[in-house]
PDB file of C-alpha atoms and ligand atoms in Angstrom:
ATOM      1  CA  MET A   1      60.468  23.129 -39.623  1.00 43.00           C
ATOM      2  CA  SER A   2      63.650  22.648 -37.641  1.00 43.00           C
ATOM      3  CA  ARG A   3      66.026  20.141 -39.214  1.00 48.00           C
ATOM      4  CA  SER A   4      67.449  19.242 -35.825  1.00 48.00           C
ATOM      5  CA  LEU A   5      64.152  17.687 -34.693  1.00 47.00           C
ATOM      6  CA  PRO A   6      63.734  13.970 -35.305  1.00 51.00           C
ATOM      7  CA  ARG A   7      61.024  13.447 -37.927  1.00 51.00           C
ATOM      8  CA  SER A   8      58.940  11.429 -35.507  1.00 58.00           C
ATOM      9  CA  ALA A   9      58.318  14.572 -33.444  1.00 63.00           C
ATOM     10  CA  LEU A  10      56.623  16.486 -36.271  1.00 79.00           C
ATOM     11  CA  ALA A  11      53.001  16.523 -37.320  1.00 83.00           C
ATOM     12  CA  GLU A  12      52.494  14.645 -40.566  1.00 79.00           C
ATOM     13  CA  PRO A  13      51.634  17.113 -43.346  1.00 80.00           C
ATOM     14  CA  SER A  14      51.747  14.819 -46.422  1.00 89.00           C
ATOM     15  CA  PRO A  15      48.227  14.142 -47.813  1.00 92.00           C
ATOM     16  CA  SER A  16      49.027  10.586 -48.946  1.00 93.00           C
ATOM     17  CA  ALA A  17      50.481   9.616 -45.559  1.00 94.00           C
ATOM     18  CA  LEU A  18      47.568  11.321 -43.803  1.00 96.00           C
ATOM     19  CA  ARG A  19      45.062   9.352 -45.885  1.00 97.00           C
ATOM     20  CA  ALA A  20      46.675   6.055 -44.823  1.00 97.00           C
ATOM     21  CA  HIS A  21      46.529   7.108 -41.148  1.00 97.00           C
ATOM     22  CA  MET A  22      42.898   8.208 -41.522  1.00 97.00           C
ATOM     23  CA  GLU A  23      41.918   4.853 -43.041  1.00 98.00           C
ATOM     24  CA  ALA A  24      43.604   2.940 -40.227  1.00 98.00           C
ATOM     25  CA  ALA A  25      42.024   5.202 -37.608  1.00 98.00           C
ATOM     26  CA  LEU A  26      38.570   4.896 -39.170  1.00 98.00           C
ATOM     27  CA  ALA A  27      38.755   1.085 -39.085  1.00 97.00           C
ATOM     28  CA  LYS A  28      39.558   1.199 -35.367  1.00 97.00           C
ATOM     29  CA  GLY A  29      36.858   3.805 -34.737  1.00 97.00           C
ATOM     30  CA  LEU A  30      34.196   1.681 -36.445  1.00 96.00           C
ATOM     31  CA  VAL A  31      34.789  -1.141 -33.964  1.00 96.00           C
ATOM     32  CA  ALA A  32      34.458   1.267 -31.017  1.00 96.00           C
ATOM     33  CA  ALA A  33      31.264   2.752 -32.501  1.00 96.00           C
ATOM     34  CA  GLY A  34      29.594  -0.602 -31.791  1.00 92.00           C
ATOM     35  CA  ARG A  35      29.900   0.137 -28.049  1.00 92.00           C
ATOM     36  CA  GLY A  36      28.021   3.476 -28.224  1.00 94.00           C
ATOM     37  CA  GLN A  37      24.411   4.537 -28.680  1.00 93.00           C
ATOM     38  CA  THR A  38      22.859   7.283 -30.794  1.00 92.00           C
ATOM     39  CA  THR A  39      21.523  10.165 -28.697  1.00 88.00           C
ATOM     40  CA  ALA A  40      18.304   9.726 -26.760  1.00 84.00           C
ATOM     41  CA  LEU A  41      17.924  13.496 -26.307  1.00 84.00           C
ATOM     42  CA  ILE A  42      16.541  14.287 -29.777  1.00 86.00           C
ATOM     43  CA  PRO A  43      14.172  11.687 -31.282  1.00 84.00           C
ATOM     44  CA  ASP A  44      15.059  12.538 -34.912  1.00 84.00           C
ATOM     45  CA  LEU A  45      18.739  11.822 -34.273  1.00 88.00           C
ATOM     46  CA  ARG A  46      18.157   8.470 -32.603  1.00 88.00           C
ATOM     47  CA  ALA A  47      17.298   6.948 -35.991  1.00 86.00           C
ATOM     48  CA  VAL A  48      20.537   7.895 -37.816  1.00 91.00           C
ATOM     49  CA  PRO A  49      22.312   4.712 -39.116  1.00 93.00           C
ATOM     50  CA  PRO A  50      24.992   3.913 -36.480  1.00 94.00           C
ATOM     51  CA  GLU A  51      27.505   2.518 -39.002  1.00 95.00           C
ATOM     52  CA  LYS A  52      28.005   5.868 -40.763  1.00 97.00           C
ATOM     53  CA  PHE A  53      31.569   7.152 -40.461  1.00 98.00           C
ATOM     54  CA  GLY A  54      33.150  10.213 -42.055  1.00 98.00           C
ATOM     55  CA  PHE A  55      36.719  11.413 -41.569  1.00 98.00           C
ATOM     56  CA  SER A  56      37.993  14.646 -43.160  1.00 98.00           C
ATOM     57  CA  VAL A  57      41.202  16.611 -42.840  1.00 98.00           C
ATOM     58  CA  ALA A  58      41.608  20.170 -44.159  1.00 97.00           C
ATOM     59  CA  LEU A  59      45.110  21.610 -44.418  1.00 97.00           C
ATOM     60  CA  LEU A  60      46.191  25.247 -44.385  1.00 95.00           C
ATOM     61  CA  THR A  61      47.768  24.540 -47.779  1.00 94.00           C
ATOM     62  CA  GLY A  62      44.200  24.253 -49.149  1.00 94.00           C
ATOM     63  CA  GLU A  63      44.351  20.470 -49.540  1.00 96.00           C
ATOM     64  CA  GLN A  64      41.526  18.337 -48.201  1.00 97.00           C
ATOM     65  CA  ILE A  65      41.577  14.579 -47.525  1.00 98.00           C
ATOM     66  CA  SER A  66      38.306  12.651 -47.190  1.00 98.00           C
ATOM     67  CA  VAL A  67      37.744   9.066 -46.035  1.00 98.00           C
ATOM     68  CA  GLY A  68      34.328   7.410 -45.635  1.00 98.00           C
ATOM     69  CA  ASP A  69      30.971   9.243 -45.490  1.00 98.00           C
ATOM     70  CA  THR A  70      32.478  12.713 -45.679  1.00 98.00           C
ATOM     71  CA  ARG A  71      29.831  14.309 -47.876  1.00 96.00           C
ATOM     72  CA  GLU A  72      26.813  13.211 -45.890  1.00 97.00           C
ATOM     73  CA  ARG A  73      25.328  15.887 -43.705  1.00 97.00           C
ATOM     74  CA  PHE A  74      24.950  15.276 -39.981  1.00 98.00           C
ATOM     75  CA  SER A  75      23.465  17.392 -37.184  1.00 97.00           C
ATOM     76  CA  LEU A  76      26.240  19.632 -35.860  1.00 98.00           C
ATOM     77  CA  GLN A  77      24.504  20.215 -32.492  1.00 97.00           C
ATOM     78  CA  SER A  78      27.075  21.461 -29.940  1.00 97.00           C
ATOM     79  CA  ILE A  79      29.749  21.925 -32.608  1.00 98.00           C
ATOM     80  CA  THR A  80      27.726  25.040 -33.508  1.00 98.00           C
ATOM     81  CA  LYS A  81      28.576  26.480 -30.055  1.00 98.00           C
ATOM     82  CA  LEU A  82      32.089  27.046 -31.332  1.00 98.00           C
ATOM     83  CA  PHE A  83      30.829  29.076 -34.302  1.00 98.00           C
ATOM     84  CA  SER A  84      28.236  31.022 -32.297  1.00 98.00           C
ATOM     85  CA  LEU A  85      30.984  32.000 -29.832  1.00 98.00           C
ATOM     86  CA  VAL A  86      33.158  33.240 -32.704  1.00 98.00           C
ATOM     87  CA  ALA A  87      30.214  35.138 -34.246  1.00 98.00           C
ATOM     88  CA  LEU A  88      29.663  36.821 -30.874  1.00 98.00           C
ATOM     89  CA  LEU A  89      33.347  37.663 -30.316  1.00 97.00           C
ATOM     90  CA  GLN A  90      33.378  39.301 -33.751  1.00 96.00           C
ATOM     91  CA  ARG A  91      30.712  41.681 -32.444  1.00 97.00           C
ATOM     92  CA  ASP A  92      31.737  41.904 -28.783  1.00 97.00           C
ATOM     93  CA  PRO A  93      35.320  40.991 -27.781  1.00 94.00           C
ATOM     94  CA  ASP A  94      34.383  41.435 -24.098  1.00 95.00           C
ATOM     95  CA  ALA A  95      31.805  38.625 -24.203  1.00 97.00           C
ATOM     96  CA  TRP A  96      34.213  36.299 -22.347  1.00 97.00           C
ATOM     97  CA  ASP A  97      33.300  37.997 -19.065  1.00 95.00           C
ATOM     98  CA  GLU A  98      29.707  36.825 -19.438  1.00 95.00           C
ATOM     99  CA  VAL A  99      30.271  33.266 -20.603  1.00 95.00           C
ATOM    100  CA  GLY A 100      33.402  32.285 -18.625  1.00 95.00           C
ATOM    101  CA  TRP A 101      36.348  30.121 -19.684  1.00 95.00           C
ATOM    102  CA  GLU A 102      36.795  27.501 -16.945  1.00 93.00           C
ATOM    103  CA  PRO A 103      36.577  23.719 -17.422  1.00 92.00           C
ATOM    104  CA  THR A 104      33.790  21.735 -15.803  1.00 89.00           C
ATOM    105  CA  SER A 105      33.426  18.403 -14.050  1.00 88.00           C
ATOM    106  CA  HIS A 106      29.659  18.419 -14.695  1.00 90.00           C
ATOM    107  CA  SER A 107      27.615  17.349 -17.725  1.00 89.00           C
ATOM    108  CA  PHE A 108      26.892  19.901 -20.450  1.00 90.00           C
ATOM    109  CA  ARG A 109      23.271  20.199 -19.254  1.00 91.00           C
ATOM    110  CA  SER A 110      24.038  20.618 -15.557  1.00 91.00           C
ATOM    111  CA  LEU A 111      21.630  22.701 -13.495  1.00 93.00           C
ATOM    112  CA  THR A 112      23.509  21.956 -10.263  1.00 93.00           C
ATOM    113  CA  GLU A 113      26.679  23.658 -11.424  1.00 91.00           C
ATOM    114  CA  LEU A 114      24.770  26.710 -12.635  1.00 94.00           C
ATOM    115  CA  GLU A 115      22.956  27.021  -9.293  1.00 92.00           C
ATOM    116  CA  GLU A 116      26.144  26.551  -7.296  1.00 92.00           C
ATOM    117  CA  ARG A 117      27.792  29.341  -9.261  1.00 91.00           C
ATOM    118  CA  GLY A 118      24.969  31.815  -8.735  1.00 92.00           C
ATOM    119  CA  GLY A 119      23.752  31.509 -12.311  1.00 92.00           C
ATOM    120  CA  LYS A 120      27.104  32.253 -14.001  1.00 94.00           C
ATOM    121  CA  PRO A 121      27.962  29.838 -16.836  1.00 96.00           C
ATOM    122  CA  ARG A 122      31.213  27.943 -16.504  1.00 95.00           C
ATOM    123  CA  ASN A 123      32.219  28.271 -20.177  1.00 96.00           C
ATOM    124  CA  PRO A 124      30.629  28.914 -23.609  1.00 97.00           C
ATOM    125  CA  PHE A 125      30.446  25.187 -24.481  1.00 96.00           C
ATOM    126  CA  VAL A 126      28.144  23.991 -21.722  1.00 95.00           C
ATOM    127  CA  ASN A 127      24.500  24.702 -22.537  1.00 97.00           C
ATOM    128  CA  ALA A 128      24.218  27.583 -20.024  1.00 97.00           C
ATOM    129  CA  GLY A 129      27.115  29.433 -21.660  1.00 97.00           C
ATOM    130  CA  ALA A 130      25.891  28.654 -25.162  1.00 98.00           C
ATOM    131  CA  LEU A 131      22.414  30.015 -24.333  1.00 98.00           C
ATOM    132  CA  VAL A 132      23.987  33.279 -23.126  1.00 98.00           C
ATOM    133  CA  VAL A 133      26.003  33.446 -26.382  1.00 98.00           C
ATOM    134  CA  THR A 134      22.880  32.970 -28.527  1.00 98.00           C
ATOM    135  CA  ASP A 135      20.969  35.500 -26.429  1.00 98.00           C
ATOM    136  CA  ARG A 136      23.709  38.133 -26.867  1.00 98.00           C
ATOM    137  CA  LEU A 137      23.863  37.449 -30.597  1.00 98.00           C
ATOM    138  CA  LYS A 138      20.142  38.045 -30.799  1.00 98.00           C
ATOM    139  CA  THR A 139      20.536  41.366 -29.006  1.00 98.00           C
ATOM    140  CA  LEU A 140      23.526  42.524 -31.069  1.00 98.00           C
ATOM    141  CA  ALA A 141      22.622  41.157 -34.528  1.00 97.00           C
ATOM    142  CA  GLY A 142      18.814  41.104 -34.290  1.00 96.00           C
ATOM    143  CA  ASP A 143      18.817  37.336 -34.792  1.00 97.00           C
ATOM    144  CA  GLY A 144      20.460  34.734 -32.562  1.00 97.00           C
ATOM    145  CA  PHE A 145      20.726  32.079 -35.270  1.00 98.00           C
ATOM    146  CA  LEU A 146      21.658  33.672 -38.616  1.00 98.00           C
ATOM    147  CA  PRO A 147      25.155  34.967 -37.724  1.00 98.00           C
ATOM    148  CA  THR A 148      26.189  31.409 -36.788  1.00 98.00           C
ATOM    149  CA  LEU A 149      24.711  29.862 -39.941  1.00 98.00           C
ATOM    150  CA  GLN A 150      26.341  32.542 -42.105  1.00 98.00           C
ATOM    151  CA  LEU A 151      29.743  32.069 -40.479  1.00 98.00           C
ATOM    152  CA  ILE A 152      29.631  28.308 -41.118  1.00 98.00           C
ATOM    153  CA  GLN A 153      28.483  28.868 -44.726  1.00 98.00           C
ATOM    154  CA  GLN A 154      31.186  31.469 -45.399  1.00 97.00           C
ATOM    155  CA  GLN A 155      34.058  29.592 -43.840  1.00 97.00           C
ATOM    156  CA  SER A 156      33.146  26.254 -45.423  1.00 97.00           C
ATOM    157  CA  GLY A 157      32.420  27.871 -48.792  1.00 97.00           C
ATOM    158  CA  ASN A 158      29.125  25.981 -48.905  1.00 98.00           C
ATOM    159  CA  ALA A 159      26.114  28.305 -49.101  1.00 98.00           C
ATOM    160  CA  LYS A 160      23.742  25.318 -49.109  1.00 98.00           C
ATOM    161  CA  ILE A 161      24.310  24.492 -45.452  1.00 98.00           C
ATOM    162  CA  ARG A 162      20.956  24.690 -43.658  1.00 98.00           C
ATOM    163  CA  SER A 163      19.245  24.070 -40.356  1.00 98.00           C
ATOM    164  CA  VAL A 164      16.735  21.200 -40.334  1.00 97.00           C
ATOM    165  CA  PRO A 165      13.349  22.408 -39.003  1.00 97.00           C
ATOM    166  CA  SER A 166      12.134  18.955 -37.894  1.00 95.00           C
ATOM    167  CA  VAL A 167      15.238  18.449 -35.705  1.00 96.00           C
ATOM    168  CA  ALA A 168      14.846  21.904 -34.144  1.00 97.00           C
ATOM    169  CA  ARG A 169      11.123  21.267 -33.512  1.00 95.00           C
ATOM    170  CA  ALA A 170      11.776  17.835 -32.021  1.00 93.00           C
ATOM    171  CA  GLU A 171      14.243  19.343 -29.574  1.00 93.00           C
ATOM    172  CA  PHE A 172      11.879  22.185 -28.700  1.00 93.00           C
ATOM    173  CA  ALA A 173       9.196  19.614 -27.854  1.00 92.00           C
ATOM    174  CA  HIS A 174      11.547  17.964 -25.319  1.00 90.00           C
ATOM    175  CA  ALA A 175      13.237  21.100 -24.017  1.00 94.00           C
ATOM    176  CA  HIS A 176      12.613  20.725 -20.278  1.00 96.00           C
ATOM    177  CA  VAL A 177      16.247  20.900 -19.159  1.00 96.00           C
ATOM    178  CA  ASN A 178      17.299  23.667 -21.561  1.00 97.00           C
ATOM    179  CA  THR A 179      14.195  25.656 -20.573  1.00 98.00           C
ATOM    180  CA  ALA A 180      15.123  25.242 -16.914  1.00 97.00           C
ATOM    181  CA  ILE A 181      18.689  26.416 -17.624  1.00 97.00           C
ATOM    182  CA  ALA A 182      17.352  29.480 -19.487  1.00 98.00           C
ATOM    183  CA  HIS A 183      15.051  30.333 -16.557  1.00 97.00           C
ATOM    184  CA  LEU A 184      17.870  30.007 -14.021  1.00 97.00           C
ATOM    185  CA  LEU A 185      19.946  32.369 -16.163  1.00 97.00           C
ATOM    186  CA  ALA A 186      17.038  34.822 -16.575  1.00 97.00           C
ATOM    187  CA  ASN A 187      16.434  34.723 -12.823  1.00 96.00           C
ATOM    188  CA  VAL A 188      19.822  36.396 -12.268  1.00 96.00           C
ATOM    189  CA  GLY A 189      19.425  38.817 -15.172  1.00 97.00           C
ATOM    190  CA  ARG A 190      21.708  37.008 -17.629  1.00 97.00           C
ATOM    191  CA  ILE A 191      19.146  36.678 -20.432  1.00 97.00           C
ATOM    192  CA  GLN A 192      17.963  39.741 -22.375  1.00 97.00           C
ATOM    193  CA  ASN A 193      15.407  38.222 -24.779  1.00 98.00           C
ATOM    194  CA  PRO A 194      12.130  36.310 -24.235  1.00 98.00           C
ATOM    195  CA  ILE A 195      12.994  32.707 -23.364  1.00 98.00           C
ATOM    196  CA  PRO A 196      10.803  30.974 -26.022  1.00 97.00           C
ATOM    197  CA  GLN A 197      12.459  33.093 -28.759  1.00 97.00           C
ATOM    198  CA  LEU A 198      15.914  32.398 -27.375  1.00 98.00           C
ATOM    199  CA  LEU A 199      15.276  28.639 -27.267  1.00 98.00           C
ATOM    200  CA  ARG A 200      13.909  28.631 -30.849  1.00 97.00           C
ATOM    201  CA  ASN A 201      17.075  30.423 -32.031  1.00 98.00           C
ATOM    202  CA  TYR A 202      19.281  28.033 -30.071  1.00 98.00           C
ATOM    203  CA  PHE A 203      17.580  24.873 -31.365  1.00 98.00           C
ATOM    204  CA  ARG A 204      17.710  26.144 -34.967  1.00 98.00           C
ATOM    205  CA  GLN A 205      21.417  26.746 -34.422  1.00 98.00           C
ATOM    206  CA  CYS A 206      21.972  23.223 -33.013  1.00 98.00           C
ATOM    207  CA  ALA A 207      19.985  21.723 -35.941  1.00 98.00           C
ATOM    208  CA  ILE A 208      22.427  23.058 -38.569  1.00 98.00           C
ATOM    209  CA  GLU A 209      23.553  20.151 -40.755  1.00 98.00           C
ATOM    210  CA  ALA A 210      26.906  19.902 -42.535  1.00 98.00           C
ATOM    211  CA  SER A 211      29.295  17.219 -43.745  1.00 98.00           C
ATOM    212  CA  THR A 212      32.686  16.442 -42.206  1.00 98.00           C
ATOM    213  CA  ASP A 213      34.308  17.999 -45.320  1.00 98.00           C
ATOM    214  CA  ASP A 214      32.332  21.234 -44.740  1.00 98.00           C
ATOM    215  CA  THR A 215      33.000  21.297 -41.001  1.00 98.00           C
ATOM    216  CA  ALA A 216      36.751  20.719 -41.243  1.00 98.00           C
ATOM    217  CA  ARG A 217      36.966  23.607 -43.760  1.00 98.00           C
ATOM    218  CA  ALA A 218      34.703  25.854 -41.677  1.00 98.00           C
ATOM    219  CA  ALA A 219      37.010  25.553 -38.638  1.00 98.00           C
ATOM    220  CA  LEU A 220      40.255  26.064 -40.575  1.00 97.00           C
ATOM    221  CA  PHE A 221      40.594  29.709 -39.501  1.00 96.00           C
ATOM    222  CA  LEU A 222      41.297  28.420 -35.966  1.00 97.00           C
ATOM    223  CA  ALA A 223      44.473  26.740 -37.246  1.00 96.00           C
ATOM    224  CA  GLN A 224      45.878  29.929 -38.782  1.00 93.00           C
ATOM    225  CA  LYS A 225      48.675  31.296 -36.670  1.00 86.00           C
ATOM    226  CA  ASP A 226      49.490  34.563 -38.421  1.00 78.00           C
ATOM    227  CA  GLN A 227      48.828  37.866 -36.697  1.00 67.00           C
ATOM    228  CA  HIS A 228      46.532  39.251 -39.374  1.00 68.00           C
ATOM    229  CA  GLN A 229      43.353  37.369 -38.666  1.00 70.00           C
ATOM    230  CA  VAL A 230      40.311  38.024 -40.824  1.00 85.00           C
ATOM    231  CA  VAL A 231      37.750  35.993 -38.878  1.00 93.00           C
ATOM    232  CA  LEU A 232      38.937  36.487 -35.334  1.00 93.00           C
ATOM    233  CA  SER A 233      41.602  38.561 -33.600  1.00 92.00           C
ATOM    234  CA  PHE A 234      44.910  36.833 -32.857  1.00 91.00           C
ATOM    235  CA  GLU A 235      44.171  36.994 -29.120  1.00 93.00           C
ATOM    236  CA  ASP A 236      40.687  35.534 -29.428  1.00 95.00           C
ATOM    237  CA  ARG A 237      41.840  32.740 -31.724  1.00 95.00           C
ATOM    238  CA  ARG A 238      44.302  31.693 -29.022  1.00 95.00           C
ATOM    239  CA  ARG A 239      41.645  31.918 -26.329  1.00 96.00           C
ATOM    240  CA  VAL A 240      39.049  29.953 -28.292  1.00 97.00           C
ATOM    241  CA  ASN A 241      41.586  27.169 -28.926  1.00 97.00           C
ATOM    242  CA  ALA A 242      42.572  27.149 -25.243  1.00 96.00           C
ATOM    243  CA  VAL A 243      38.959  26.804 -24.097  1.00 96.00           C
ATOM    244  CA  LEU A 244      38.309  24.118 -26.721  1.00 96.00           C
ATOM    245  CA  LEU A 245      41.189  22.140 -25.226  1.00 95.00           C
ATOM    246  CA  THR A 246      39.986  22.496 -21.638  1.00 94.00           C
ATOM    247  CA  ALA A 247      36.201  22.474 -22.179  1.00 93.00           C
ATOM    248  CA  GLY A 248      35.330  21.449 -25.764  1.00 89.00           C
ATOM    249  CA  MET A 249      34.373  17.916 -24.681  1.00 86.00           C
ATOM    250  CA  TYR A 250      32.595  19.023 -21.478  1.00 78.00           C
ATOM    251  CA  ASN A 251      33.608  16.953 -18.453  1.00 82.00           C
ATOM    252  CA  ALA A 252      35.606  14.575 -20.682  1.00 86.00           C
ATOM    253  CA  ALA A 253      38.014  17.348 -21.773  1.00 86.00           C
ATOM    254  CA  GLY A 254      40.870  16.224 -19.503  1.00 89.00           C
ATOM    255  CA  ASP A 255      40.649  12.687 -20.826  1.00 90.00           C
ATOM    256  CA  ILE A 256      40.689  13.961 -24.421  1.00 91.00           C
ATOM    257  CA  ALA A 257      43.608  16.336 -23.803  1.00 92.00           C
ATOM    258  CA  TYR A 258      45.487  13.296 -22.464  1.00 93.00           C
ATOM    259  CA  ARG A 259      44.452  10.933 -25.282  1.00 93.00           C
ATOM    260  CA  VAL A 260      44.362  13.290 -28.286  1.00 93.00           C
ATOM    261  CA  GLY A 261      46.071  16.541 -27.293  1.00 94.00           C
ATOM    262  CA  MET A 262      44.250  18.917 -29.618  1.00 96.00           C
ATOM    263  CA  PRO A 263      41.597  21.602 -29.144  1.00 97.00           C
ATOM    264  CA  VAL A 264      38.341  19.799 -30.087  1.00 96.00           C
ATOM    265  CA  LYS A 265      34.586  20.324 -30.071  1.00 96.00           C
ATOM    266  CA  SER A 266      31.982  17.570 -30.073  1.00 95.00           C
ATOM    267  CA  GLY A 267      28.216  17.403 -30.597  1.00 96.00           C
ATOM    268  CA  ILE A 268      25.530  14.824 -29.813  1.00 95.00           C
ATOM    269  CA  GLY A 269      25.025  14.293 -33.546  1.00 96.00           C
ATOM    270  CA  GLY A 270      28.290  12.288 -33.298  1.00 97.00           C
ATOM    271  CA  GLY A 271      30.636  14.854 -34.837  1.00 98.00           C
ATOM    272  CA  ILE A 272      33.982  16.026 -33.441  1.00 97.00           C
ATOM    273  CA  VAL A 273      36.091  18.783 -34.970  1.00 98.00           C
ATOM    274  CA  GLY A 274      39.738  19.264 -33.952  1.00 97.00           C
ATOM    275  CA  VAL A 275      42.374  21.923 -34.596  1.00 97.00           C
ATOM    276  CA  LEU A 276      46.113  21.528 -35.034  1.00 96.00           C
ATOM    277  CA  PRO A 277      47.389  25.142 -35.010  1.00 95.00           C
ATOM    278  CA  GLY A 278      49.740  25.893 -37.881  1.00 94.00           C
ATOM    279  CA  VAL A 279      48.764  22.718 -39.769  1.00 95.00           C
ATOM    280  CA  GLY A 280      45.028  22.140 -40.266  1.00 96.00           C
ATOM    281  CA  THR A 281      41.789  20.715 -38.914  1.00 97.00           C
ATOM    282  CA  VAL A 282      40.155  17.325 -38.654  1.00 98.00           C
ATOM    283  CA  CYS A 283      36.474  16.376 -38.463  1.00 98.00           C
ATOM    284  CA  VAL A 284      35.120  12.909 -37.655  1.00 98.00           C
ATOM    285  CA  TRP A 285      31.505  11.793 -37.581  1.00 98.00           C
ATOM    286  CA  SER A 286      30.182   8.562 -36.112  1.00 98.00           C
ATOM    287  CA  PRO A 287      26.685   8.747 -34.539  1.00 97.00           C
ATOM    288  CA  PRO A 288      26.855   6.368 -31.501  1.00 97.00           C
ATOM    289  CA  LEU A 289      27.840   8.242 -28.319  1.00 96.00           C
ATOM    290  CA  ASP A 290      29.608   7.246 -25.098  1.00 93.00           C
ATOM    291  CA  GLU A 291      28.233   8.095 -21.637  1.00 89.00           C
ATOM    292  CA  THR A 292      29.638  11.656 -21.718  1.00 86.00           C
ATOM    293  CA  GLY A 293      27.735  12.409 -24.939  1.00 88.00           C
ATOM    294  CA  ASN A 294      30.797  12.294 -27.195  1.00 91.00           C
ATOM    295  CA  SER A 295      31.097  10.117 -30.313  1.00 96.00           C
ATOM    296  CA  ALA A 296      32.453   6.752 -29.125  1.00 96.00           C
ATOM    297  CA  GLY A 297      33.962   5.741 -32.467  1.00 97.00           C
ATOM    298  CA  GLY A 298      34.961   9.294 -33.389  1.00 97.00           C
ATOM    299  CA  LEU A 299      37.058   9.595 -30.263  1.00 96.00           C
ATOM    300  CA  VAL A 300      38.899   6.338 -30.785  1.00 97.00           C
ATOM    301  CA  ALA A 301      39.533   7.278 -34.435  1.00 98.00           C
ATOM    302  CA  LEU A 302      40.826  10.693 -33.406  1.00 97.00           C
ATOM    303  CA  GLU A 303      43.071   9.188 -30.735  1.00 96.00           C
ATOM    304  CA  GLU A 304      44.515   6.691 -33.214  1.00 97.00           C
ATOM    305  CA  PHE A 305      44.937   9.366 -35.895  1.00 97.00           C
ATOM    306  CA  SER A 306      46.706  11.785 -33.542  1.00 96.00           C
ATOM    307  CA  ARG A 307      49.072   8.964 -32.528  1.00 95.00           C
ATOM    308  CA  LEU A 308      49.835   7.785 -36.074  1.00 95.00           C
ATOM    309  CA  ALA A 309      50.051  11.234 -37.680  1.00 96.00           C
ATOM    310  CA  ARG A 310      51.594  12.886 -34.595  1.00 94.00           C
ATOM    311  CA  TRP A 311      48.811  15.452 -34.705  1.00 95.00           C
ATOM    312  CA  SER A 312      49.001  16.846 -31.184  1.00 94.00           C
ATOM    313  CA  ILE A 313      49.923  20.236 -29.811  1.00 94.00           C
ATOM    314  CA  PHE A 314      52.210  18.637 -27.221  1.00 91.00           C
TER     315      PHE A 314
HETATM  316  N1  LIG B 401      20.985  20.591 -28.806  1.00 93.70           N
HETATM  317  C1  LIG B 401      21.674  19.885 -27.779  1.00 93.70           C
HETATM  318  C2  LIG B 401      21.307  20.449 -26.406  1.00 93.70           C
HETATM  319  O1  LIG B 401      21.172  21.620 -26.279  1.00 93.70           O
HETATM  320  C3  LIG B 401      23.153  19.994 -28.033  1.00 93.70           C
HETATM  321  C4  LIG B 401      23.961  19.239 -27.002  1.00 93.70           C
HETATM  322  C5  LIG B 401      25.242  18.664 -27.520  1.00 93.70           C
HETATM  323  O2  LIG B 401      25.477  18.456 -28.725  1.00 93.70           O
HETATM  324  N2  LIG B 401      26.076  18.306 -26.584  1.00 93.70           N
HETATM  325  O3  LIG B 401      21.123  19.708 -25.446  1.00 93.70           O
END
């Protein structure tokens, strides 16, 4: 840390100060959660109690700070797209060419955008890109789901993390849009495996459940800035963080970069995980969503936390 910088410009690293900021941010987030609605896309997730709220911070020093419902498991959903991308890059560093890295102004389930772009996904965090990632994992590892589950288990240090079969089945039963996306991709030769198998793998992946404590720890490798990366190459860690900043919240990414200023990934289970390179990670969970499919209360809590704790890359 440079002594010439005023203290107010530095990210807060002290666990006791962070806890106070997290508590204040959670209180503000809980109010905002009242304005959202739990997802209508997966029936099993609609019934999750809307007042749940977990807020975890994991630091590179090994310390972890937990406020609220941080040990309860929630459905990671699109947060898993971050881990499946990393699992694929570990096996194929050239995978970027197939999944893209551009932001989008469309929803994460857009068919229009995919059609307009001749069947090429915009980035790995919209469903089209994530389906290509899972398909390639299946080709390279023999299973499109296990490498992602194992990566989350290893990095969180929790071998009990599982996928919930009823959530995966419920999504499969309502999979019209994802099936259409997979067929559009297959139509231009971008899918290598049978579509029903691919979708089963993808929905099992989305149905992985973990707590905010687990998820913050699992993403901590993205905050490591040293050159000797174990999980991901130095180059790919930078690229993944860059694409999380510009596309991790789908078409709301610009708004979040402006309000929060951290690479983040959300899921329709109400979770959001964020990375502050060189310092640590944060994970919030609050089930009610806003109209872009991001946690309404989680976002407000994250915005307030980044302001109070000066956790921003800018
Ligand atoms: N399983 C969900 C889907 O594929 C995940 C979407 C999300 O969390 N944004 O539609």
